Coordinates of C-alpha atoms in Angstrom, one line a residue:
X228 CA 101.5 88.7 117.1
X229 CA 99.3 89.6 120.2
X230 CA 102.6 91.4 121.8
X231 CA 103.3 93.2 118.4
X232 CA 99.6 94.4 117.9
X233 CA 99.5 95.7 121.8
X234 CA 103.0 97.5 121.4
X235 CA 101.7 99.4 117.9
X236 CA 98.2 100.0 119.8
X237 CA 100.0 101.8 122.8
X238 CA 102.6 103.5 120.2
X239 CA 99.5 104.6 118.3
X240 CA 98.1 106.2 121.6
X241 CA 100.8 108.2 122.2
X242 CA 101.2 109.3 119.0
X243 CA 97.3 110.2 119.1
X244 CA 97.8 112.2 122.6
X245 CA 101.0 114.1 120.8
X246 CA 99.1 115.2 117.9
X247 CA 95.8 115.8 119.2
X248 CA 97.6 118.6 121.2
X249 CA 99.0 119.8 118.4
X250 CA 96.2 120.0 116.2
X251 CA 94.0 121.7 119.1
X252 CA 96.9 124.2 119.2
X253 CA 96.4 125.1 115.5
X254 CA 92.7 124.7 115.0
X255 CA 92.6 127.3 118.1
X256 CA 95.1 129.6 116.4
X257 CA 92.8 129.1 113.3
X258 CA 89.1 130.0 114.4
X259 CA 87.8 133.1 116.0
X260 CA 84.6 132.7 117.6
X261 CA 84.4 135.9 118.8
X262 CA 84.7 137.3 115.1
X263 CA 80.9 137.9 114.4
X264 CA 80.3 140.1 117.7
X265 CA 83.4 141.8 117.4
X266 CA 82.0 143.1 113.6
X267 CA 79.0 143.7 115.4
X268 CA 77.0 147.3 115.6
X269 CA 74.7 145.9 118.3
X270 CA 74.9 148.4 121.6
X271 CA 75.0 145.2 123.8
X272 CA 78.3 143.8 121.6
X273 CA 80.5 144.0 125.0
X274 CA 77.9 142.1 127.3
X275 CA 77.5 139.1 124.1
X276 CA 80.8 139.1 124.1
X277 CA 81.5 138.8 127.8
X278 CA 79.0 136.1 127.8
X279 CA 80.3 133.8 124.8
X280 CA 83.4 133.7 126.5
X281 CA 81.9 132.8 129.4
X282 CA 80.3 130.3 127.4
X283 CA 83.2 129.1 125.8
X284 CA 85.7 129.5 128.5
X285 CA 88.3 131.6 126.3
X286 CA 89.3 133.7 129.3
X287 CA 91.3 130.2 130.3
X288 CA 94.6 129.0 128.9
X289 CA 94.7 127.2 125.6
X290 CA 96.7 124.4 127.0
X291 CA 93.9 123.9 130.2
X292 CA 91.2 123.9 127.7
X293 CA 92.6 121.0 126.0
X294 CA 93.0 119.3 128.9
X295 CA 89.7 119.5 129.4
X296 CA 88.5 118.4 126.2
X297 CA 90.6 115.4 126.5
X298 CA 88.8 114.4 129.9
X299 CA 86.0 114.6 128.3
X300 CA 87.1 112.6 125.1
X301 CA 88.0 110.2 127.5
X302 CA 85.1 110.1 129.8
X303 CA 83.3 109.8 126.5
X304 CA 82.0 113.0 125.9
X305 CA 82.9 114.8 122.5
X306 CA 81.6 118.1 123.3
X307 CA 79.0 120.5 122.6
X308 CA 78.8 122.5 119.3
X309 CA 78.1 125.6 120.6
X310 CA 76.1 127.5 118.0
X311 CA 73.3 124.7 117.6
X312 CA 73.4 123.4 121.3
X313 CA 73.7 119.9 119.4
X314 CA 76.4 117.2 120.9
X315 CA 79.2 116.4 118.8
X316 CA 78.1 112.3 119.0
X317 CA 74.6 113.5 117.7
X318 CA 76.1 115.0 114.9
X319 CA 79.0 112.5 114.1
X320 CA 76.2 109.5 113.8
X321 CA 74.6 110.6 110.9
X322 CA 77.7 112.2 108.9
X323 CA 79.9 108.9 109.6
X324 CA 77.1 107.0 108.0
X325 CA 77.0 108.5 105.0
X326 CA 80.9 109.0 104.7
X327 CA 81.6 105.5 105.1
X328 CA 78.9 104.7 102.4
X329 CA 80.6 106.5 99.7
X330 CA 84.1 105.6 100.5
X331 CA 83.3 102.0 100.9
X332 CA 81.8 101.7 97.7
X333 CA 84.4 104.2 96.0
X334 CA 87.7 102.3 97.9
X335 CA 85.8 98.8 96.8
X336 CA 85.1 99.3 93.2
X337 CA 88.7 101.3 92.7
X338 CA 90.7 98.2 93.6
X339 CA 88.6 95.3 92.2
X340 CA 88.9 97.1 88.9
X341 CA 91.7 99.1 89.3
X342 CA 94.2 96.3 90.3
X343 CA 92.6 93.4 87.5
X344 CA 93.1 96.1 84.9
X345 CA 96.7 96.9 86.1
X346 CA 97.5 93.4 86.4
X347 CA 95.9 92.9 82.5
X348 CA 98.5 95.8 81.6
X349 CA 101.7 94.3 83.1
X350 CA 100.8 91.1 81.0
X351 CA 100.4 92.7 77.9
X352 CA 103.3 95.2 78.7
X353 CA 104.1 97.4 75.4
X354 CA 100.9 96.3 73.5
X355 CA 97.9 98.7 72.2
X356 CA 96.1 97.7 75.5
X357 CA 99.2 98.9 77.6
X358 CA 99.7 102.1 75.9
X359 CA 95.5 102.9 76.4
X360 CA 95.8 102.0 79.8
X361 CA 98.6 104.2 80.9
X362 CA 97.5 107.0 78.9
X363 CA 93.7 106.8 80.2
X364 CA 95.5 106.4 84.0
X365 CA 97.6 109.4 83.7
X366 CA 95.0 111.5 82.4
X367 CA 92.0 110.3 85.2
X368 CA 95.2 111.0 87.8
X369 CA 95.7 114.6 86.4
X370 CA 91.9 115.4 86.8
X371 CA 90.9 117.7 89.5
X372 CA 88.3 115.8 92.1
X373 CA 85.6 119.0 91.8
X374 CA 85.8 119.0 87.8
X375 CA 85.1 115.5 87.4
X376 CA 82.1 116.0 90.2
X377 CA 80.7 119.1 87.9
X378 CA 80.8 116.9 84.8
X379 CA 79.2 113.8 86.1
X380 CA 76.5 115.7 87.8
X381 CA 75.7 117.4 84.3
X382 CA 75.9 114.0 82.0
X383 CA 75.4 111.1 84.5
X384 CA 72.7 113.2 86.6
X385 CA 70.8 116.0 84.0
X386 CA 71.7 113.9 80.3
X387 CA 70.6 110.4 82.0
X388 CA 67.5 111.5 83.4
X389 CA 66.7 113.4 80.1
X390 CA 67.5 109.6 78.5
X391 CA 65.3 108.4 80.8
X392 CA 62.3 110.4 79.4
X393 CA 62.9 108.5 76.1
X394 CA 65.1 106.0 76.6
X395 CA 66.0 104.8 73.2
X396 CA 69.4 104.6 71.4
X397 CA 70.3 104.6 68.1
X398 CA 70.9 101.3 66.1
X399 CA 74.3 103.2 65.0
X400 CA 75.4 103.9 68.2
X401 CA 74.8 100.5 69.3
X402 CA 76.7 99.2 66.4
X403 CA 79.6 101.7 67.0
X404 CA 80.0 101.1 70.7
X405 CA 79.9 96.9 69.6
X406 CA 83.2 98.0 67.3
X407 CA 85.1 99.8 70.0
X408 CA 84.3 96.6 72.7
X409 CA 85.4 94.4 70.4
X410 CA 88.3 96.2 69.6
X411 CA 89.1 96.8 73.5
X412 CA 88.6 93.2 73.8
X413 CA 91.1 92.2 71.1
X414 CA 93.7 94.7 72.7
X415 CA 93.5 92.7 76.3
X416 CA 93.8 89.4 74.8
X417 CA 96.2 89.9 72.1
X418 CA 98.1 87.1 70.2
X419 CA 97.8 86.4 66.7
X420 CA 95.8 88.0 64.0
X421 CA 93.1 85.1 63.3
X422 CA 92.9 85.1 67.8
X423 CA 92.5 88.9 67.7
X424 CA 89.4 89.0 64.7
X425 CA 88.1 86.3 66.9
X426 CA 88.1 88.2 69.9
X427 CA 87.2 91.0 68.3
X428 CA 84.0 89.5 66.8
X429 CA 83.1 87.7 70.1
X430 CA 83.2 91.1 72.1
X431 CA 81.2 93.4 69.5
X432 CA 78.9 90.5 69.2
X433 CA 78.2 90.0 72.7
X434 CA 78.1 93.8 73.7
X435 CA 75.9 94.4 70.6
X436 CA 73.6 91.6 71.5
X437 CA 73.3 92.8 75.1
X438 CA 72.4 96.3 74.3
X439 CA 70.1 95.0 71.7
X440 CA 68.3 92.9 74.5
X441 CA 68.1 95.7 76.8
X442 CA 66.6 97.8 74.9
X443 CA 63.8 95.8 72.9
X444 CA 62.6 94.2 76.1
X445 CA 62.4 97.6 77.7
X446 CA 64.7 97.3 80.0
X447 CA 65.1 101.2 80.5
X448 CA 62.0 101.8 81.3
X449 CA 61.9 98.3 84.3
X450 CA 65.2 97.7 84.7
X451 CA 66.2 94.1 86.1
X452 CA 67.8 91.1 86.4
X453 CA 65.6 88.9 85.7
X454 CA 65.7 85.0 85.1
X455 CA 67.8 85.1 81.9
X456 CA 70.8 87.6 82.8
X457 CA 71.0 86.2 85.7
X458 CA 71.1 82.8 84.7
X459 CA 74.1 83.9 82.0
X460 CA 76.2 86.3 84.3
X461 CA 75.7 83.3 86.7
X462 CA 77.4 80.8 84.1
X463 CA 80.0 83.7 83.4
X464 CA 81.2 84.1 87.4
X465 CA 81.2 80.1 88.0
X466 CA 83.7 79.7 84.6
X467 CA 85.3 83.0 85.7
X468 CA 85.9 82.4 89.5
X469 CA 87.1 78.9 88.7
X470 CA 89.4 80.2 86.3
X471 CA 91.6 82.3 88.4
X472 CA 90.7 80.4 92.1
X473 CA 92.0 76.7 90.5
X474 CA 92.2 76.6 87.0
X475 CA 89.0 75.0 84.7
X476 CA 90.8 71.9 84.7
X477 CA 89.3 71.3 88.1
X478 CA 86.6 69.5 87.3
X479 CA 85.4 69.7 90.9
X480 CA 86.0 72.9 91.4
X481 CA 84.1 74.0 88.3
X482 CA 81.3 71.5 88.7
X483 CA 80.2 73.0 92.4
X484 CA 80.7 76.8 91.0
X485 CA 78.1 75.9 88.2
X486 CA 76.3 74.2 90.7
X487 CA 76.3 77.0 92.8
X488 CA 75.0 79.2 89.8
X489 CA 72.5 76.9 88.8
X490 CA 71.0 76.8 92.1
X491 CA 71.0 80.7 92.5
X492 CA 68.7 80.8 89.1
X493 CA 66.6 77.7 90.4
X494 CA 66.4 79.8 94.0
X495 CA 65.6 83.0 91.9
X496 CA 61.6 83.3 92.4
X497 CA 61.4 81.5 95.7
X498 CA 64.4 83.8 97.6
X499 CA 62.8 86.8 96.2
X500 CA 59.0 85.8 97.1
X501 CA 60.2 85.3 100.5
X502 CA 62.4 88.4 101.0
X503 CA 59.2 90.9 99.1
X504 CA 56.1 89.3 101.4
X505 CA 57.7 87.9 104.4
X506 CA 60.7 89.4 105.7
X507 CA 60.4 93.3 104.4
X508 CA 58.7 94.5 107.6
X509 CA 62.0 93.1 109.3
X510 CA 64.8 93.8 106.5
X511 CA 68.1 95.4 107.7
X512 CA 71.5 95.7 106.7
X513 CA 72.4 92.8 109.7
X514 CA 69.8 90.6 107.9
X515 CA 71.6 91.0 104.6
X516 CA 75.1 90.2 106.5
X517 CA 73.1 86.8 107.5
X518 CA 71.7 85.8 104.2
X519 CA 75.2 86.7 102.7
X520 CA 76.9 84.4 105.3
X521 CA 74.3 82.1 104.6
X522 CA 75.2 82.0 101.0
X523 CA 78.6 81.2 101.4
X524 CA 78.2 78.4 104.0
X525 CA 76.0 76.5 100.9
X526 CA 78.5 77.3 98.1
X527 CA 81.3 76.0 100.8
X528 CA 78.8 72.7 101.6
X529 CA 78.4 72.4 98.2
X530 CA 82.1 72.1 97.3
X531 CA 82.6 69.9 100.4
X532 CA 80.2 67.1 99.0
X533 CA 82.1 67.0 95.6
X534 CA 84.4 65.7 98.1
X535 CA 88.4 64.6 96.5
X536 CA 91.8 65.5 97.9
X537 CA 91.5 69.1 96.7
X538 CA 88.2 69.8 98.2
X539 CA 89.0 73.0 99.9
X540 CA 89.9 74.5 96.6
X541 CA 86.1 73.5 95.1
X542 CA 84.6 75.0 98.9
X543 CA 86.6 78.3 98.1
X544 CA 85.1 78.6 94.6
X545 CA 81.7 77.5 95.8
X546 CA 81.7 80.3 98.3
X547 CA 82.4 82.9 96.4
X548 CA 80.4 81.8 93.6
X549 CA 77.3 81.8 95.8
X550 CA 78.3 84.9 97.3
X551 CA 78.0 87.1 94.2
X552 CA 75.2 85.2 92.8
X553 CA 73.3 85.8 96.2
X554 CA 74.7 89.6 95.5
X555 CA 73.0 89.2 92.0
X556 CA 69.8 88.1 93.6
X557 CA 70.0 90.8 96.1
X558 CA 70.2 93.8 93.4
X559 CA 67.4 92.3 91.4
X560 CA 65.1 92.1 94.1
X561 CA 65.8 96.3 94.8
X562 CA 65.7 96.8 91.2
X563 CA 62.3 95.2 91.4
X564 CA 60.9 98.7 93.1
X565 CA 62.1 100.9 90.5
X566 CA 58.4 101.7 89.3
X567 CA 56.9 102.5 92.2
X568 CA 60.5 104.9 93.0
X569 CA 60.5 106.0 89.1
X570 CA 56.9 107.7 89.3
X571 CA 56.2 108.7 92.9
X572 CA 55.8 112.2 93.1
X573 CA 59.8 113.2 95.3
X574 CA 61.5 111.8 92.5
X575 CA 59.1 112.7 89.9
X576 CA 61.3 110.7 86.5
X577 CA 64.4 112.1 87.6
X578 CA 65.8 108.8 89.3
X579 CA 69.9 109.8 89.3
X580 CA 69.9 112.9 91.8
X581 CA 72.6 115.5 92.2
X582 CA 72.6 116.4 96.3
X583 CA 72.1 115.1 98.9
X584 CA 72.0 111.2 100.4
X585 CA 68.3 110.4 100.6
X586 CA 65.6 112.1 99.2
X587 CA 63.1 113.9 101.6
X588 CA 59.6 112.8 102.0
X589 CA 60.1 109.4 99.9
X590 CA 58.3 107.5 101.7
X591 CA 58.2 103.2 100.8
X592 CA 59.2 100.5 102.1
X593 CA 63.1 99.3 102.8
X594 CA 63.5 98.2 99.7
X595 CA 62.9 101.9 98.2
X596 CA 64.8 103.2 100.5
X597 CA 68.0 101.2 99.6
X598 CA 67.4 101.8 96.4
X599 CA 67.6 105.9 97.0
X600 CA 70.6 105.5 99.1
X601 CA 72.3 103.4 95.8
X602 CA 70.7 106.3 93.3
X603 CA 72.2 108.9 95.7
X604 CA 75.7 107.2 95.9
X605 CA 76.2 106.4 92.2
X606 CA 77.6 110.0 90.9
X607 CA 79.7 110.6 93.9
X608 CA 81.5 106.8 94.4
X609 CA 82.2 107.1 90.4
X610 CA 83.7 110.8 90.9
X611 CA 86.1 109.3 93.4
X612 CA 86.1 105.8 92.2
X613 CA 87.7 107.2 88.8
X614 CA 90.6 108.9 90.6
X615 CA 91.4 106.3 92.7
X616 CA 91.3 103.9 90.2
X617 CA 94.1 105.5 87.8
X618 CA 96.7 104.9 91.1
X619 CA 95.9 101.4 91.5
X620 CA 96.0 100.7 87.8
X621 CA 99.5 102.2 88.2
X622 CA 100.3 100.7 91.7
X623 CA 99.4 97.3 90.5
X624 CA 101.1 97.2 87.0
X625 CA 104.1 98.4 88.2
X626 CA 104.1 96.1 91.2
X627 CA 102.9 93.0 88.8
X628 CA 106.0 93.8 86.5
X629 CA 108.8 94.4 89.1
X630 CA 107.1 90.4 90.2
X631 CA 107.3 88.7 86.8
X632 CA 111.0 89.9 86.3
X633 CA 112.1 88.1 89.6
X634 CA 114.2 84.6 89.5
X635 CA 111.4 82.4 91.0
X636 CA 108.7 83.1 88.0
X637 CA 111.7 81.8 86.1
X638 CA 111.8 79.0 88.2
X639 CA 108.0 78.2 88.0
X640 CA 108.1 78.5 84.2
X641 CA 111.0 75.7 84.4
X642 CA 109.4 73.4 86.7
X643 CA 106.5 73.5 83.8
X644 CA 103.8 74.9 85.9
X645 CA 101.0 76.4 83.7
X646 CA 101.0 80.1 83.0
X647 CA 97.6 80.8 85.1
X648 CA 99.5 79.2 88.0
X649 CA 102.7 81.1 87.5
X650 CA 100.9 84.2 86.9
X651 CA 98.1 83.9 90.0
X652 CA 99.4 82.0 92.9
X653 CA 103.3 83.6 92.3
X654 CA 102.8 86.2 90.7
X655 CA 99.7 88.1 91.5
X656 CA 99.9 87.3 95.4
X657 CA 103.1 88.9 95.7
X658 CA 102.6 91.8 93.7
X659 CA 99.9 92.7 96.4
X660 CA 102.5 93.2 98.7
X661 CA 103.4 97.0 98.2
X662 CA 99.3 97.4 97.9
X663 CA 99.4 96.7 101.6
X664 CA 100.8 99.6 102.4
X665 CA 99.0 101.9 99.4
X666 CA 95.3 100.6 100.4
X667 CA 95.0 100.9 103.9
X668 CA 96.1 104.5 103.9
X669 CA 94.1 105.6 100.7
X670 CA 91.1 104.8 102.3
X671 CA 91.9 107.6 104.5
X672 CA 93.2 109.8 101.7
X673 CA 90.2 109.3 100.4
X674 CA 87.8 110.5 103.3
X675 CA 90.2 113.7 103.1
X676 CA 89.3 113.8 99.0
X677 CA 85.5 113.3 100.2
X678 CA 85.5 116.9 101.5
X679 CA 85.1 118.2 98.2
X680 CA 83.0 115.4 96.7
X681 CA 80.6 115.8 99.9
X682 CA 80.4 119.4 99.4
X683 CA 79.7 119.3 95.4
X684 CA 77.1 117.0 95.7
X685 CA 75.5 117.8 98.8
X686 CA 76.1 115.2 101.2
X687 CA 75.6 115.4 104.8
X688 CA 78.7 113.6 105.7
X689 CA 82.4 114.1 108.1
X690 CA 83.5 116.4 105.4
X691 CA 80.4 118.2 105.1
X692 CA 80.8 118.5 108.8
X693 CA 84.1 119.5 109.1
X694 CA 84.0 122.4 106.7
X695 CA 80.9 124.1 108.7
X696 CA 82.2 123.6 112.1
X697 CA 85.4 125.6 110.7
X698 CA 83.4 128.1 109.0
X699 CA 81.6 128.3 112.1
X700 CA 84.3 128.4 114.5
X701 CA 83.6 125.5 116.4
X702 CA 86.3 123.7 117.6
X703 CA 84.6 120.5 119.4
X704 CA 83.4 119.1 115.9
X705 CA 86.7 120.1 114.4
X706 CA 88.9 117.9 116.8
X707 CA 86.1 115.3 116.4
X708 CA 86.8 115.3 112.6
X709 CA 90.5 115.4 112.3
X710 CA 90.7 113.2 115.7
X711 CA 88.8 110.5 113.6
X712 CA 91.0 110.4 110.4
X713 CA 94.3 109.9 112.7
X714 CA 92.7 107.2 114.2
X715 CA 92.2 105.3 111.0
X716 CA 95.6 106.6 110.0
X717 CA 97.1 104.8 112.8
X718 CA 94.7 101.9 112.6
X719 CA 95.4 101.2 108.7
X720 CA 99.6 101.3 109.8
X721 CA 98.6 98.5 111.7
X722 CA 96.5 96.5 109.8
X723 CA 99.0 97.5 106.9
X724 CA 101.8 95.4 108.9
X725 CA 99.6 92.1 109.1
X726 CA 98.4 92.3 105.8
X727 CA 102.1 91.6 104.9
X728 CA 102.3 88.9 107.3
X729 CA 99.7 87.0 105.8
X730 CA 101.1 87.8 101.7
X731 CA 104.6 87.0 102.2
X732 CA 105.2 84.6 105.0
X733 CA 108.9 85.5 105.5
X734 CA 107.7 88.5 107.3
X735 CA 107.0 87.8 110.6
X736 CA 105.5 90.6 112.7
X737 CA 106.9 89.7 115.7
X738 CA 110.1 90.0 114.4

């Protein structure tokens, strides 16, 4: 493996010396930074001009200009944008931040959702649910990035904060959206008529009761967590997890998942005493990766003292139990600061902004200022969460159905394994196979789709960045930008390759 990843690493590098001359070439044939002076009426246009290409060096050969560039790429200097004197590291800190903010989020939530609700729809191939699916997919697919970014700012930005002001809805509307959950839910599970009602009526009851709960304990106005829906999601992720990591008839496996839950809500007030009073002054994103780590290592403990021959099964469910439980706690505790955020004069009851990535003059403690960043985040990840997620749906269902058609599910089904194993440890891992390739390279499809997101919204980010240095002329920023996205091109080719190492061990990378 080591002698395949350093012969794709030093194919990558020529490959990234090839077109990094190329695409100076063009972005040089694109700009003209002497185009403002030469539309000038100033009586000293000829000496400005002399100087800026002094200042620029355009008296010297294209190709020797590049060559310097590259020196100083590879001496670690990016260069110099030229109209605000600023250097092109200064500038690429900041927007890379907030770029890898949004698509994180957007590339995370797409597949998690995306590829469980493809994989739902291969299952319940030609049913109702099928049918809804696809026709919801293709029509998400066919929307234009900007026009869902217009809509969502005017409905999830300007009608939610509106809502906000009086945040009540009707009892009809809850009742209505109960019906069409239900019915949703009756449509993923399918079977029989009696199992469908059923379904139905456990769906709309649940989703009725949930929205009834929200909004007579005023839950609009403080939203939270809290003790009691975190103790029932808890229960929910510990039956779910167990479900589709070993099966429920794991009694170990489901005992330290419940386990784990019940000790997130027993942990509830004490973790989120500590982390208000004691540890906000020193509260960073590398303290979070800790107490997530930490998390895991006690769900994994915990499944290791249930002990049996199949105890790495129960420490797999334990730590990712814990994991989102911890998560659980962690969202409460910024929830927890949404007065002081809701009513402080720079956001003045308009919590769900439309520009931007923080909001100026805030002011508060970490906590609020996670909070604005998530606030700031939600409209944009959803704009491209929602495009992204009509291809996996696709991706996935196709994949899953070209899987459960093959001679070994056959096989399985013989050999009188239950369907959950069939469908999960045959099925499911090998229909992530062709997602190897599709994920890695949509994550840079999507910082190339982020242009446009970035510049409805506002954000400061690499696409934000991009399209000002261009309209500016400046090349240094330019080349930083488009240098960037090949690298992660030629970096998700790679990782690409081992991901399908690891799914399907007949590939062998060193092959």
């Amino acid at each position: 493996m080591l002698t395949f990843i350093i012969r794709r690493v030093l194919i990558g590098l020529g490959i990234l010396l090839v077109s990094s001359f190329l695409l100076y070439l063009l972005v040089d044939l694109t700009i003209e930074p002497l185009e403002d002076l030469i539309a000038s009426t100033d009586p000293n246009k000829e000496f400005q001009i002399a100087e800026r290409i002094r200042l620029l060096e355009l008296d010297e050969p294209v190709i020797q200009r590049y060559f310097e560039w590259l020196g100083g790429v590879l001496t670690g200097d990016l260069g110099t944008a030229w109209r605000t004197n600023r250097p092109v590291g200064e500038l690429l800190q900041g927007a890379i931040i907030s770029t890898v903010q949004l698509v994180s989020a957007a590339t995370v939530l797409s597949i998690v959702l995306g590829v469980a609700v493809g994989i739902v729809s291969a299952l319940r191939q030609y049913s109702g649910f099928d049918y809804l699916i696809t026709f919801v997919s293709f029509l998400l697919f066919s929307l234009p990035s900007f026009w869902v970014a217009v809509l969502l700012k005017q409905w999830g930005a300007i009608g939610f904060n509106d809502f906000l002001a009086n945040p009540w809805i009707a009892w009809g509307i809850v009742v209505g959206l109960g019906v069409i959950a239900g019915f949703l839910w009756q449509l993923a599970i399918g079977g029989a008529v009696k199992r469908r009602l059923i379904n139905a009526a456990i769906g709309g009851g649940a989703t009725i009761a949930a929205l009834a709960f929200l909004q007579l304990s005023g839950w609009w106005e403080t939203p939270n967590i809290g003790p009691v829906i975190l103790a029932v999601t808890s229960v929910v992720i510990a039956f779910a997890v167990t479900a589709l990591s070993t099966g429920l008839r794991n009694r170990r496996a489901l005992y330290t998942a419940l386990t784990c839950a019940a000790l997130g809500v027993a942990l509830w007030y004490p973790v989120r005493f500590y982390l208000f009073y004691y540890l906000t002054d020193y509260m960073n994103w590398g303290v979070v990766a800790l107490l997530a780590l930490l998390a895991i290592g006690v769900g994994v403990g915990i499944g290791v003292l249930y002990r049996g021959p199949d105890w790495k099964q129960s420490a797999r469910t334990g730590g990712i139990v814990a994991f989102l439980v911890a998560g659980l706690i962690f969202i409460d505790q910024v929830m927890s600061v949404w007065g002081p955020y809701y009513n402080s004069n720079a956001i003045n009851g308009r919590p769900i902004p439309t520009i931007g990535d923080r909001t100026p003059n805030l002011g508060g403690n970490w906590w609020v200022g996670v909070l604005d960043s998530y606030t700031h985040l939600l409209l944009p990840t959803l704009a491209l969460m929602l495009i992204s997620f009509a291809g996996y749906t696709r991706y996935s269902r196709g994949s899953m159905l070209e899987v459960m058609n093959q001679d070994y599910i056959r096989t399985a089904r013989a050999k009188g394994l239950t369907e959950r194993t069939v469908v999960v440890r045959h099925g499911f891992r090998n229909s992530l196979i062709p997602l190897a390739t599709i994920v890695p390279l949509d994550v840079i499809t999507l910082i190339g789709g982020a242009i446009i997101t970035e510049r409805i919204f506002g954000r400061p980010g690499m696409g934000q960045l991009f399209l000002q240095s261009l309209d500016t002329d400046q090349i240094e920023p330019v080349m930083a930008y488009l240098m960037i996205v090949a690298f992660l091109a030629i970096v998700a080719n790679i990782i690409a390759d081992l991901i399908y190492a690891v799914l399907d061990p007949r590939i062998r990378v060193n092959a």
